[in-house]
Amino acid sequence: SYVLTQPPSVSVAPGQTARITCGGNNIASKTVHWYQQKPGQAPVLVIYYDSDRPSGIPERFSGSNSGNTATLTISRVEAGDEADYYCQVWDSSSDHYVFGTGTKVTVL
Amino acid sequence: EVQLVESGGGLVQPGGSLRLSCAASDFTVIANYMSWVRQAPGKGLEWVSIISSGGRTYYADSVKGRFTISSDNSRNTLYLQMNSLRAEDTAVYYCAGDSGSSKFDYWGQGTLVTVSS
């Protein structure tokens, strides 16, 4: 089955840039979506189709996908961005959705 | 505004059964792809099952043969019948809606299932 690997944690100072990677075999051939989950809350879609933002999501959130790595970038990080972030793809070979292992973003 | 509201969670003994429901408003269950996603305490997200707009169903290997996903058009509600429950099925179960392109646009608030004796 398809596996998506994320770093367990990323720490960043306010105002700086956080980059969260999502590794998968030839992930560039798939469409990657990203979710933000704050404690006690349901996940929220923040990036879809690799780099598109749903309405209401700040422009500070951006995404890219190339080779074996997709990346979620959060620019000008704010305290409110502290959360867990998950990447997700649809694996057509197994007809399964697949989530990444998740990354906890800590704002210092 | 789209709302997905789960219910039916609770405490159940190993080997027991439980049926979860997800009532949708402003989102037609049978016209979209609906999934169940779970999250064990302190763990990440795990996709459980999907029912397509055409009624096809798919399951994660961890629940295949034990869980059944279904929907009721008249009630605009999604269900998850869970049988032969195990301790490792303990999690918050989320209902999630995909309006296209294999992403979860809408999520419910989740319902907690605890499997313990």
mmCIF file with all atom_site columns, C-alpha atoms in Angstrom:
data_model
loop_
_atom_site.group_PDB
_atom_site.id
_atom_site.type_symbol
_atom_site.label_atom_id
_atom_site.label_alt_id
_atom_site.label_comp_id
_atom_site.label_asym_id
_atom_site.label_entity_id
_atom_site.label_seq_id
_atom_site.pdbx_PDB_ins_code
_atom_site.Cartn_x
_atom_site.Cartn_y
_atom_site.Cartn_z
_atom_site.occupancy
_atom_site.B_iso_or_equiv
_atom_site.pdbx_formal_charge
_atom_site.auth_seq_id
_atom_site.auth_comp_id
_atom_site.auth_asym_id
_atom_site.auth_atom_id
_atom_site.pdbx_PDB_model_num
ATOM 1   C CA . SER A 1 1   ? 0.000   0.000  0.000   1.00 0.00 ? 1   SER A CA 1
ATOM 2   C CA . TYR A 1 2   ? 1.017   3.585  -0.611  1.00 0.00 ? 2   TYR A CA 1
ATOM 3   C CA . VAL A 1 3   ? 2.831   5.303  2.265   1.00 0.00 ? 3   VAL A CA 1
ATOM 4   C CA . LEU A 1 4   ? 3.155   9.014  3.000   1.00 0.00 ? 4   LEU A CA 1
ATOM 5   C CA . THR A 1 5   ? 5.889   10.080 5.414   1.00 0.00 ? 5   THR A CA 1
ATOM 6   C CA . GLN A 1 6   ? 5.997   13.394 7.285   1.00 0.00 ? 6   GLN A CA 1
ATOM 7   C CA . PRO A 1 7   ? 8.411   14.708 9.919   1.00 0.00 ? 7   PRO A CA 1
ATOM 8   C CA . PRO A 1 8   ? 6.865   14.319 13.388  1.00 0.00 ? 8   PRO A CA 1
ATOM 9   C CA . SER A 1 9   ? 7.485   17.927 14.329  1.00 0.00 ? 9   SER A CA 1
ATOM 10  C CA . VAL A 1 10  ? 8.516   21.312 13.003  1.00 0.00 ? 10  VAL A CA 1
ATOM 11  C CA . SER A 1 11  ? 9.326   24.304 15.191  1.00 0.00 ? 11  SER A CA 1
ATOM 12  C CA . VAL A 1 12  ? 9.299   27.865 13.909  1.00 0.00 ? 12  VAL A CA 1
ATOM 13  C CA . ALA A 1 13  ? 9.505   31.367 15.357  1.00 0.00 ? 13  ALA A CA 1
ATOM 14  C CA . PRO A 1 14  ? 6.675   33.808 14.778  1.00 0.00 ? 14  PRO A CA 1
ATOM 15  C CA . GLY A 1 15  ? 7.056   35.658 11.486  1.00 0.00 ? 15  GLY A CA 1
ATOM 16  C CA . GLN A 1 16  ? 9.287   32.991 9.996   1.00 0.00 ? 16  GLN A CA 1
ATOM 17  C CA . THR A 1 17  ? 8.488   30.315 7.405   1.00 0.00 ? 17  THR A CA 1
ATOM 18  C CA . ALA A 1 18  ? 7.483   26.736 8.190   1.00 0.00 ? 18  ALA A CA 1
ATOM 19  C CA . ARG A 1 19  ? 7.915   24.014 5.593   1.00 0.00 ? 19  ARG A CA 1
ATOM 20  C CA . ILE A 1 20  ? 6.267   20.642 6.109   1.00 0.00 ? 20  ILE A CA 1
ATOM 21  C CA . THR A 1 21  ? 7.237   17.820 3.779   1.00 0.00 ? 21  THR A CA 1
ATOM 22  C CA . CYS A 1 22  ? 5.239   14.804 2.687   1.00 0.00 ? 22  CYS A CA 1
ATOM 23  C CA . GLY A 1 23  ? 7.252   12.028 1.088   1.00 0.00 ? 23  GLY A CA 1
ATOM 24  C CA . GLY A 1 24  ? 5.836   9.328  -1.150  1.00 0.00 ? 24  GLY A CA 1
ATOM 25  C CA . ASN A 1 25  ? 6.977   7.238  -4.107  1.00 0.00 ? 25  ASN A CA 1
ATOM 26  C CA . ASN A 1 26  ? 6.564   9.427  -7.208  1.00 0.00 ? 26  ASN A CA 1
ATOM 27  C CA . ILE A 1 27  ? 4.080   11.596 -5.298  1.00 0.00 ? 27  ILE A CA 1
ATOM 28  C CA . ALA A 1 28  ? 4.266   14.142 -8.114  1.00 0.00 ? 28  ALA A CA 1
ATOM 29  C CA . SER A 1 29  ? 2.019   11.788 -10.118 1.00 0.00 ? 29  SER A CA 1
ATOM 30  C CA . LYS A 1 30  ? -0.706  12.185 -7.508  1.00 0.00 ? 30  LYS A CA 1
ATOM 31  C CA . THR A 1 31  ? -2.815  15.110 -6.306  1.00 0.00 ? 31  THR A CA 1
ATOM 32  C CA . VAL A 1 32  ? -1.981  16.111 -2.751  1.00 0.00 ? 32  VAL A CA 1
ATOM 33  C CA . HIS A 1 33  ? -4.274  17.753 -0.229  1.00 0.00 ? 33  HIS A CA 1
ATOM 34  C CA . TRP A 1 34  ? -3.356  19.217 3.168   1.00 0.00 ? 34  TRP A CA 1
ATOM 35  C CA . TYR A 1 35  ? -5.353  19.501 6.401   1.00 0.00 ? 35  TYR A CA 1
ATOM 36  C CA . GLN A 1 36  ? -4.860  21.483 9.577   1.00 0.00 ? 36  GLN A CA 1
ATOM 37  C CA . GLN A 1 37  ? -6.122  20.024 12.859  1.00 0.00 ? 37  GLN A CA 1
ATOM 38  C CA . LYS A 1 38  ? -6.135  21.941 16.113  1.00 0.00 ? 38  LYS A CA 1
ATOM 39  C CA . PRO A 1 39  ? -6.564  20.126 19.468  1.00 0.00 ? 39  PRO A CA 1
ATOM 40  C CA . GLY A 1 40  ? -10.082 18.849 20.018  1.00 0.00 ? 40  GLY A CA 1
ATOM 41  C CA . GLN A 1 41  ? -11.243 19.938 16.574  1.00 0.00 ? 41  GLN A CA 1
ATOM 42  C CA . ALA A 1 42  ? -11.973 18.252 13.268  1.00 0.00 ? 42  ALA A CA 1
ATOM 43  C CA . PRO A 1 43  ? -9.452  18.656 10.451  1.00 0.00 ? 43  PRO A CA 1
ATOM 44  C CA . VAL A 1 44  ? -9.805  21.570 8.039   1.00 0.00 ? 44  VAL A CA 1
ATOM 45  C CA . LEU A 1 45  ? -8.725  21.522 4.388   1.00 0.00 ? 45  LEU A CA 1
ATOM 46  C CA . VAL A 1 46  ? -6.055  24.196 3.845   1.00 0.00 ? 46  VAL A CA 1
ATOM 47  C CA . ILE A 1 47  ? -4.563  23.200 0.464   1.00 0.00 ? 47  ILE A CA 1
ATOM 48  C CA . TYR A 1 48  ? -6.056  21.086 -2.324  1.00 0.00 ? 48  TYR A CA 1
ATOM 49  C CA . TYR A 1 49  ? -4.860  20.014 -5.775  1.00 0.00 ? 49  TYR A CA 1
ATOM 50  C CA . ASP A 1 50  ? -1.256  20.434 -4.591  1.00 0.00 ? 50  ASP A CA 1
ATOM 51  C CA . SER A 1 51  ? -1.364  24.234 -4.343  1.00 0.00 ? 51  SER A CA 1
ATOM 52  C CA . ASP A 1 52  ? -4.905  25.652 -4.350  1.00 0.00 ? 52  ASP A CA 1
ATOM 53  C CA . ARG A 1 53  ? -6.393  27.338 -1.299  1.00 0.00 ? 53  ARG A CA 1
ATOM 54  C CA . PRO A 1 54  ? -10.046 26.984 -0.244  1.00 0.00 ? 54  PRO A CA 1
ATOM 55  C CA . SER A 1 55  ? -11.870 30.223 0.383   1.00 0.00 ? 55  SER A CA 1
ATOM 56  C CA . GLY A 1 56  ? -11.087 31.616 3.799   1.00 0.00 ? 56  GLY A CA 1
ATOM 57  C CA . ILE A 1 57  ? -7.586  30.148 3.993   1.00 0.00 ? 57  ILE A CA 1
ATOM 58  C CA . PRO A 1 58  ? -4.910  32.867 4.236   1.00 0.00 ? 58  PRO A CA 1
ATOM 59  C CA . GLU A 1 59  ? -2.519  33.405 1.337   1.00 0.00 ? 59  GLU A CA 1
ATOM 60  C CA . ARG A 1 60  ? 0.268   32.599 3.793   1.00 0.00 ? 60  ARG A CA 1
ATOM 61  C CA . PHE A 1 61  ? -0.516  28.926 3.132   1.00 0.00 ? 61  PHE A CA 1
ATOM 62  C CA . SER A 1 62  ? 0.903   27.494 -0.082  1.00 0.00 ? 62  SER A CA 1
ATOM 63  C CA . GLY A 1 63  ? 1.785   24.095 -1.496  1.00 0.00 ? 63  GLY A CA 1
ATOM 64  C CA . SER A 1 64  ? 3.975   22.411 -4.062  1.00 0.00 ? 64  SER A CA 1
ATOM 65  C CA . ASN A 1 65  ? 4.534   18.888 -5.352  1.00 0.00 ? 65  ASN A CA 1
ATOM 66  C CA . SER A 1 66  ? 7.524   17.531 -7.214  1.00 0.00 ? 66  SER A CA 1
ATOM 67  C CA . GLY A 1 67  ? 9.354   14.244 -7.539  1.00 0.00 ? 67  GLY A CA 1
ATOM 68  C CA . ASN A 1 68  ? 8.936   12.259 -4.334  1.00 0.00 ? 68  ASN A CA 1
ATOM 69  C CA . THR A 1 69  ? 8.063   15.179 -2.059  1.00 0.00 ? 69  THR A CA 1
ATOM 70  C CA . ALA A 1 70  ? 5.106   17.481 -1.575  1.00 0.00 ? 70  ALA A CA 1
ATOM 71  C CA . THR A 1 71  ? 5.535   20.534 0.619   1.00 0.00 ? 71  THR A CA 1
ATOM 72  C CA . LEU A 1 72  ? 3.182   22.728 2.613   1.00 0.00 ? 72  LEU A CA 1
ATOM 73  C CA . THR A 1 73  ? 4.659   26.158 3.282   1.00 0.00 ? 73  THR A CA 1
ATOM 74  C CA . ILE A 1 74  ? 3.341   28.533 5.908   1.00 0.00 ? 74  ILE A CA 1
ATOM 75  C CA . SER A 1 75  ? 4.786   32.039 5.527   1.00 0.00 ? 75  SER A CA 1
ATOM 76  C CA . ARG A 1 76  ? 4.853   34.680 8.257   1.00 0.00 ? 76  ARG A CA 1
ATOM 77  C CA . VAL A 1 77  ? 3.857   32.094 10.853  1.00 0.00 ? 77  VAL A CA 1
ATOM 78  C CA . GLU A 1 78  ? 1.436   33.181 13.568  1.00 0.00 ? 78  GLU A CA 1
ATOM 79  C CA . ALA A 1 79  ? 0.670   31.650 16.952  1.00 0.00 ? 79  ALA A CA 1
ATOM 80  C CA . GLY A 1 80  ? -2.701  30.538 15.596  1.00 0.00 ? 80  GLY A CA 1
ATOM 81  C CA . ASP A 1 81  ? -0.981  28.287 13.038  1.00 0.00 ? 81  ASP A CA 1
ATOM 82  C CA . GLU A 1 82  ? 0.142   25.935 15.798  1.00 0.00 ? 82  GLU A CA 1
ATOM 83  C CA . ALA A 1 83  ? -1.558  22.637 14.935  1.00 0.00 ? 83  ALA A CA 1
ATOM 84  C CA . ASP A 1 84  ? -1.104  19.193 13.438  1.00 0.00 ? 84  ASP A CA 1
ATOM 85  C CA . TYR A 1 85  ? -0.883  19.052 9.654   1.00 0.00 ? 85  TYR A CA 1
ATOM 86  C CA . TYR A 1 86  ? -1.637  16.041 7.453   1.00 0.00 ? 86  TYR A CA 1
ATOM 87  C CA . CYS A 1 87  ? -1.096  15.414 3.770   1.00 0.00 ? 87  CYS A CA 1
ATOM 88  C CA . GLN A 1 88  ? -3.493  13.140 1.879   1.00 0.00 ? 88  GLN A CA 1
ATOM 89  C CA . VAL A 1 89  ? -3.764  11.471 -1.507  1.00 0.00 ? 89  VAL A CA 1
ATOM 90  C CA . TRP A 1 90  ? -6.074  9.037  -3.284  1.00 0.00 ? 90  TRP A CA 1
ATOM 91  C CA . ASP A 1 91  ? -4.270  5.824  -4.177  1.00 0.00 ? 91  ASP A CA 1
ATOM 92  C CA . SER A 1 92  ? -5.997  4.613  -7.322  1.00 0.00 ? 92  SER A CA 1
ATOM 93  C CA . SER A 1 93  ? -4.146  1.298  -7.291  1.00 0.00 ? 93  SER A CA 1
ATOM 94  C CA . SER A 1 94  ? -5.915  0.274  -4.077  1.00 0.00 ? 94  SER A CA 1
ATOM 95  C CA . ASP A 1 95  ? -8.964  2.577  -4.166  1.00 0.00 ? 95  ASP A CA 1
ATOM 96  C CA . HIS A 1 96  ? -7.930  3.894  -0.768  1.00 0.00 ? 96  HIS A CA 1
ATOM 97  C CA . TYR A 1 97  ? -7.459  7.337  0.653   1.00 0.00 ? 97  TYR A CA 1
ATOM 98  C CA . VAL A 1 98  ? -4.062  7.656  2.330   1.00 0.00 ? 98  VAL A CA 1
ATOM 99  C CA . PHE A 1 99  ? -3.065  10.139 5.027   1.00 0.00 ? 99  PHE A CA 1
ATOM 100 C CA . GLY A 1 100 ? 0.435   11.146 5.919   1.00 0.00 ? 100 GLY A CA 1
ATOM 101 C CA . THR A 1 101 ? 1.811   10.419 9.376   1.00 0.00 ? 101 THR A CA 1
ATOM 102 C CA . GLY A 1 102 ? 1.198   13.985 10.514  1.00 0.00 ? 102 GLY A CA 1
ATOM 103 C CA . THR A 1 103 ? 3.411   16.878 11.578  1.00 0.00 ? 103 THR A CA 1
ATOM 104 C CA . LYS A 1 104 ? 3.017   18.926 14.741  1.00 0.00 ? 104 LYS A CA 1
ATOM 105 C CA . VAL A 1 105 ? 3.901   22.563 14.116  1.00 0.00 ? 105 VAL A CA 1
ATOM 106 C CA . THR A 1 106 ? 5.053   24.426 17.206  1.00 0.00 ? 106 THR A CA 1
ATOM 107 C CA . VAL A 1 107 ? 5.345   28.204 17.198  1.00 0.00 ? 107 VAL A CA 1
ATOM 108 C CA . LEU A 1 108 ? 8.187   29.180 19.508  1.00 0.00 ? 108 LEU A CA 1
ATOM 109 C CA . GLU B 2 1   ? -23.923 26.042 5.341   1.00 0.00 ? 1   GLU B CA 1
ATOM 110 C CA . VAL B 2 2   ? -22.919 22.373 5.116   1.00 0.00 ? 2   VAL B CA 1
ATOM 111 C CA . GLN B 2 3   ? -23.223 20.456 8.358   1.00 0.00 ? 3   GLN B CA 1
ATOM 112 C CA . LEU B 2 4   ? -22.302 16.856 9.103   1.00 0.00 ? 4   LEU B CA 1
ATOM 113 C CA . VAL B 2 5   ? -23.404 15.608 12.521  1.00 0.00 ? 5   VAL B CA 1
ATOM 114 C CA . GLU B 2 6   ? -22.252 12.230 13.800  1.00 0.00 ? 6   GLU B CA 1
ATOM 115 C CA . SER B 2 7   ? -23.931 10.198 16.512  1.00 0.00 ? 7   SER B CA 1
ATOM 116 C CA . GLY B 2 8   ? -23.942 6.680  17.882  1.00 0.00 ? 8   GLY B CA 1
ATOM 117 C CA . GLY B 2 9   ? -20.569 6.501  19.571  1.00 0.00 ? 9   GLY B CA 1
ATOM 118 C CA . GLY B 2 10  ? -20.081 5.085  23.039  1.00 0.00 ? 10  GLY B CA 1
ATOM 119 C CA . LEU B 2 11  ? -18.543 2.340  25.132  1.00 0.00 ? 11  LEU B CA 1
ATOM 120 C CA . VAL B 2 12  ? -18.762 -1.212 23.801  1.00 0.00 ? 12  VAL B CA 1
ATOM 121 C CA . GLN B 2 13  ? -17.161 -4.478 24.847  1.00 0.00 ? 13  GLN B CA 1
ATOM 122 C CA . PRO B 2 14  ? -14.670 -6.293 22.614  1.00 0.00 ? 14  PRO B CA 1
ATOM 123 C CA . GLY B 2 15  ? -16.531 -8.391 20.089  1.00 0.00 ? 15  GLY B CA 1
ATOM 124 C CA . GLY B 2 16  ? -19.561 -6.130 20.249  1.00 0.00 ? 16  GLY B CA 1
ATOM 125 C CA . SER B 2 17  ? -21.274 -4.002 17.624  1.00 0.00 ? 17  SER B CA 1
ATOM 126 C CA . LEU B 2 18  ? -22.130 -0.343 17.151  1.00 0.00 ? 18  LEU B CA 1
ATOM 127 C CA . ARG B 2 19  ? -23.754 1.701  14.393  1.00 0.00 ? 19  ARG B CA 1
ATOM 128 C CA . LEU B 2 20  ? -22.623 5.246  13.736  1.00 0.00 ? 20  LEU B CA 1
ATOM 129 C CA . SER B 2 21  ? -24.775 7.787  11.926  1.00 0.00 ? 21  SER B CA 1
ATOM 130 C CA . CYS B 2 22  ? -23.894 11.003 10.127  1.00 0.00 ? 22  CYS B CA 1
ATOM 131 C CA . ALA B 2 23  ? -26.752 13.354 9.318   1.00 0.00 ? 23  ALA B CA 1
ATOM 132 C CA . ALA B 2 24  ? -26.014 15.830 6.552   1.00 0.00 ? 24  ALA B CA 1
ATOM 133 C CA . SER B 2 25  ? -27.566 19.196 5.804   1.00 0.00 ? 25  SER B CA 1
ATOM 134 C CA . ASP B 2 26  ? -26.957 21.327 2.714   1.00 0.00 ? 26  ASP B CA 1
ATOM 135 C CA . PHE B 2 27  ? -24.951 18.386 1.316   1.00 0.00 ? 27  PHE B CA 1
ATOM 136 C CA . THR B 2 28  ? -26.561 15.479 -0.527  1.00 0.00 ? 28  THR B CA 1
ATOM 137 C CA . VAL B 2 29  ? -25.034 12.256 0.743   1.00 0.00 ? 29  VAL B CA 1
ATOM 138 C CA . ILE B 2 30  ? -25.873 10.036 -2.227  1.00 0.00 ? 30  ILE B CA 1
ATOM 139 C CA . ALA B 2 31  ? -24.678 12.606 -4.767  1.00 0.00 ? 31  ALA B CA 1
ATOM 140 C CA . ASN B 2 32  ? -21.195 12.825 -3.291  1.00 0.00 ? 32  ASN B CA 1
ATOM 141 C CA . TYR B 2 33  ? -18.432 10.599 -1.989  1.00 0.00 ? 33  TYR B CA 1
ATOM 142 C CA . MET B 2 34  ? -18.779 10.035 1.745   1.00 0.00 ? 34  MET B CA 1
ATOM 143 C CA . SER B 2 35  ? -16.156 8.579  4.036   1.00 0.00 ? 35  SER B CA 1
ATOM 144 C CA . TRP B 2 36  ? -15.479 7.640  7.606   1.00 0.00 ? 36  TRP B CA 1
ATOM 145 C CA . VAL B 2 37  ? -12.098 8.663  9.006   1.00 0.00 ? 37  VAL B CA 1
ATOM 146 C CA . ARG B 2 38  ? -10.927 7.757  12.499  1.00 0.00 ? 38  ARG B CA 1
ATOM 147 C CA . GLN B 2 39  ? -8.312  8.987  14.915  1.00 0.00 ? 39  GLN B CA 1
ATOM 148 C CA . ALA B 2 40  ? -7.118  6.884  17.830  1.00 0.00 ? 40  ALA B CA 1
ATOM 149 C CA . PRO B 2 41  ? -6.215  8.803  20.996  1.00 0.00 ? 41  PRO B CA 1
ATOM 150 C CA . GLY B 2 42  ? -2.999  10.745 20.418  1.00 0.00 ? 42  GLY B CA 1
ATOM 151 C CA . LYS B 2 43  ? -2.568  9.278  16.932  1.00 0.00 ? 43  LYS B CA 1
ATOM 152 C CA . GLY B 2 44  ? -2.947  10.416 13.343  1.00 0.00 ? 44  GLY B CA 1
ATOM 153 C CA . LEU B 2 45  ? -5.815  10.263 10.895  1.00 0.00 ? 45  LEU B CA 1
ATOM 154 C CA . GLU B 2 46  ? -6.772  6.907  9.399   1.00 0.00 ? 46  GLU B CA 1
ATOM 155 C CA . TRP B 2 47  ? -9.222  6.557  6.527   1.00 0.00 ? 47  TRP B CA 1
ATOM 156 C CA . VAL B 2 48  ? -11.748 3.779  7.227   1.00 0.00 ? 48  VAL B CA 1
ATOM 157 C CA . SER B 2 49  ? -14.284 3.506  4.413   1.00 0.00 ? 49  SER B CA 1
ATOM 158 C CA . ILE B 2 50  ? -15.916 5.291  1.475   1.00 0.00 ? 50  ILE B CA 1
ATOM 159 C CA . ILE B 2 51  ? -19.199 5.032  -0.369  1.00 0.00 ? 51  ILE B CA 1
ATOM 160 C CA . SER B 2 52  ? -19.265 6.598  -3.816  1.00 0.00 ? 52  SER B CA 1
ATOM 161 C CA . SER B 2 53  ? -22.108 8.459  -5.450  1.00 0.00 ? 53  SER B CA 1
ATOM 162 C CA . GLY B 2 54  ? -22.728 5.274  -7.442  1.00 0.00 ? 54  GLY B CA 1
ATOM 163 C CA . GLY B 2 55  ? -22.910 3.153  -4.315  1.00 0.00 ? 55  GLY B CA 1
ATOM 164 C CA . ARG B 2 56  ? -19.512 1.483  -4.598  1.00 0.00 ? 56  ARG B CA 1
ATOM 165 C CA . THR B 2 57  ? -17.853 0.831  -1.268  1.00 0.00 ? 57  THR B CA 1
ATOM 166 C CA . TYR B 2 58  ? -14.227 0.450  -0.239  1.00 0.00 ? 58  TYR B CA 1
ATOM 167 C CA . TYR B 2 59  ? -12.632 -0.327 3.097   1.00 0.00 ? 59  TYR B CA 1
ATOM 168 C CA . ALA B 2 60  ? -9.278  -0.051 4.816   1.00 0.00 ? 60  ALA B CA 1
ATOM 169 C CA . ASP B 2 61  ? -7.689  -3.460 5.303   1.00 0.00 ? 61  ASP B CA 1
ATOM 170 C CA . SER B 2 62  ? -7.926  -3.017 9.076   1.00 0.00 ? 62  SER B CA 1
ATOM 171 C CA . VAL B 2 63  ? -11.747 -3.033 9.019   1.00 0.00 ? 63  VAL B CA 1
ATOM 172 C CA . LYS B 2 64  ? -12.611 -5.016 5.891   1.00 0.00 ? 64  LYS B CA 1
ATOM 173 C CA . GLY B 2 65  ? -15.100 -7.768 6.647   1.00 0.00 ? 65  GLY B CA 1
ATOM 174 C CA . ARG B 2 66  ? -16.089 -6.217 9.986   1.00 0.00 ? 66  ARG B CA 1
ATOM 175 C CA . PHE B 2 67  ? -17.411 -2.749 9.050   1.00 0.00 ? 67  PHE B CA 1
ATOM 176 C CA . THR B 2 68  ? -20.137 -1.858 6.550   1.00 0.00 ? 68  THR B CA 1
ATOM 177 C CA . ILE B 2 69  ? -20.766 1.620  5.146   1.00 0.00 ? 69  ILE B CA 1
ATOM 178 C CA . SER B 2 70  ? -24.180 2.583  3.800   1.00 0.00 ? 70  SER B CA 1
ATOM 179 C CA . SER B 2 71  ? -26.386 5.579  3.173   1.00 0.00 ? 71  SER B CA 1
ATOM 180 C CA . ASP B 2 72  ? -30.078 6.426  3.334   1.00 0.00 ? 72  ASP B CA 1
ATOM 181 C CA . ASN B 2 73  ? -31.328 8.843  0.679   1.00 0.00 ? 73  ASN B CA 1
ATOM 182 C CA . SER B 2 74  ? -34.595 9.605  2.430   1.00 0.00 ? 74  SER B CA 1
ATOM 183 C CA . ARG B 2 75  ? -32.803 10.620 5.615   1.00 0.00 ? 75  ARG B CA 1
ATOM 184 C CA . ASN B 2 76  ? -29.717 12.088 3.855   1.00 0.00 ? 76  ASN B CA 1
ATOM 185 C CA . THR B 2 77  ? -27.670 10.117 6.362   1.00 0.00 ? 77  THR B CA 1
ATOM 186 C CA . LEU B 2 78  ? -24.477 8.073  6.234   1.00 0.00 ? 78  LEU B CA 1
ATOM 187 C CA . TYR B 2 79  ? -23.956 5.010  8.424   1.00 0.00 ? 79  TYR B CA 1
ATOM 188 C CA . LEU B 2 80  ? -21.139 2.805  9.610   1.00 0.00 ? 80  LEU B CA 1
ATOM 189 C CA . GLN B 2 81  ? -22.068 -0.583 11.006  1.00 0.00 ? 81  GLN B CA 1
ATOM 190 C CA . MET B 2 82  ? -19.170 -1.844 13.103  1.00 0.00 ? 82  MET B CA 1
ATOM 191 C CA . ASN B 2 83  ? -19.086 -5.502 14.146  1.00 0.00 ? 83  ASN B CA 1
ATOM 192 C CA . SER B 2 84  ? -16.529 -7.658 15.946  1.00 0.00 ? 84  SER B CA 1
ATOM 193 C CA . LEU B 2 85  ? -15.054 -4.561 17.538  1.00 0.00 ? 85  LEU B CA 1
ATOM 194 C CA . ARG B 2 86  ? -11.533 -4.661 18.926  1.00 0.00 ? 86  ARG B CA 1
ATOM 195 C CA . ALA B 2 87  ? -9.639  -2.493 21.387  1.00 0.00 ? 87  ALA B CA 1
ATOM 196 C CA . GLU B 2 88  ? -7.670  -1.048 18.488  1.00 0.00 ? 88  GLU B CA 1
ATOM 197 C CA . ASP B 2 89  ? -10.894 0.317  16.968  1.00 0.00 ? 89  ASP B CA 1
ATOM 198 C CA . THR B 2 90  ? -11.062 2.828  19.837  1.00 0.00 ? 90  THR B CA 1
ATOM 199 C CA . ALA B 2 91  ? -11.017 6.254  18.208  1.00 0.00 ? 91  ALA B CA 1
ATOM 200 C CA . VAL B 2 92  ? -12.899 9.379  17.340  1.00 0.00 ? 92  VAL B CA 1
ATOM 201 C CA . TYR B 2 93  ? -14.804 8.619  14.148  1.00 0.00 ? 93  TYR B CA 1
ATOM 202 C CA . TYR B 2 94  ? -15.334 11.475 11.717  1.00 0.00 ? 94  TYR B CA 1
ATOM 203 C CA . CYS B 2 95  ? -17.774 11.603 8.851   1.00 0.00 ? 95  CYS B CA 1
ATOM 204 C CA . ALA B 2 96  ? -16.238 13.430 5.867   1.00 0.00 ? 96  ALA B CA 1
ATOM 205 C CA . GLY B 2 97  ? -17.681 14.579 2.560   1.00 0.00 ? 97  GLY B CA 1
ATOM 206 C CA . ASP B 2 98  ? -15.851 14.698 -0.764  1.00 0.00 ? 98  ASP B CA 1
ATOM 207 C CA . SER B 2 99  ? -17.583 16.807 -3.398  1.00 0.00 ? 99  SER B CA 1
ATOM 208 C CA . GLY B 2 100 ? -15.069 15.660 -6.004  1.00 0.00 ? 100 GLY B CA 1
ATOM 209 C CA . SER B 2 101 ? -11.403 15.125 -6.699  1.00 0.00 ? 101 SER B CA 1
ATOM 210 C CA . SER B 2 102 ? -10.672 12.854 -3.761  1.00 0.00 ? 102 SER B CA 1
ATOM 211 C CA . LYS B 2 103 ? -10.381 15.418 -0.996  1.00 0.00 ? 103 LYS B CA 1
ATOM 212 C CA . PHE B 2 104 ? -12.360 15.927 2.202   1.00 0.00 ? 104 PHE B CA 1
ATOM 213 C CA . ASP B 2 105 ? -14.148 19.239 1.879   1.00 0.00 ? 105 ASP B CA 1
ATOM 214 C CA . TYR B 2 106 ? -16.425 18.826 4.880   1.00 0.00 ? 106 TYR B CA 1
ATOM 215 C CA . TRP B 2 107 ? -16.011 17.153 8.256   1.00 0.00 ? 107 TRP B CA 1
ATOM 216 C CA . GLY B 2 108 ? -18.290 16.390 11.157  1.00 0.00 ? 108 GLY B CA 1
ATOM 217 C CA . GLN B 2 109 ? -17.321 17.070 14.754  1.00 0.00 ? 109 GLN B CA 1
ATOM 218 C CA . GLY B 2 110 ? -16.600 13.388 15.429  1.00 0.00 ? 110 GLY B CA 1
ATOM 219 C CA . THR B 2 111 ? -18.017 10.748 17.739  1.00 0.00 ? 111 THR B CA 1
ATOM 220 C CA . LEU B 2 112 ? -15.939 8.741  20.216  1.00 0.00 ? 112 LEU B CA 1
ATOM 221 C CA . VAL B 2 113 ? -15.994 4.957  20.144  1.00 0.00 ? 113 VAL B CA 1
ATOM 222 C CA . THR B 2 114 ? -14.358 3.171  23.058  1.00 0.00 ? 114 THR B CA 1
ATOM 223 C CA . VAL B 2 115 ? -13.902 -0.591 22.925  1.00 0.00 ? 115 VAL B CA 1
ATOM 224 C CA . SER B 2 116 ? -13.113 -1.909 26.362  1.00 0.00 ? 116 SER B CA 1
ATOM 225 C CA . SER B 2 117 ? -14.254 -4.491 28.865  1.00 0.00 ? 117 SER B CA 1
#
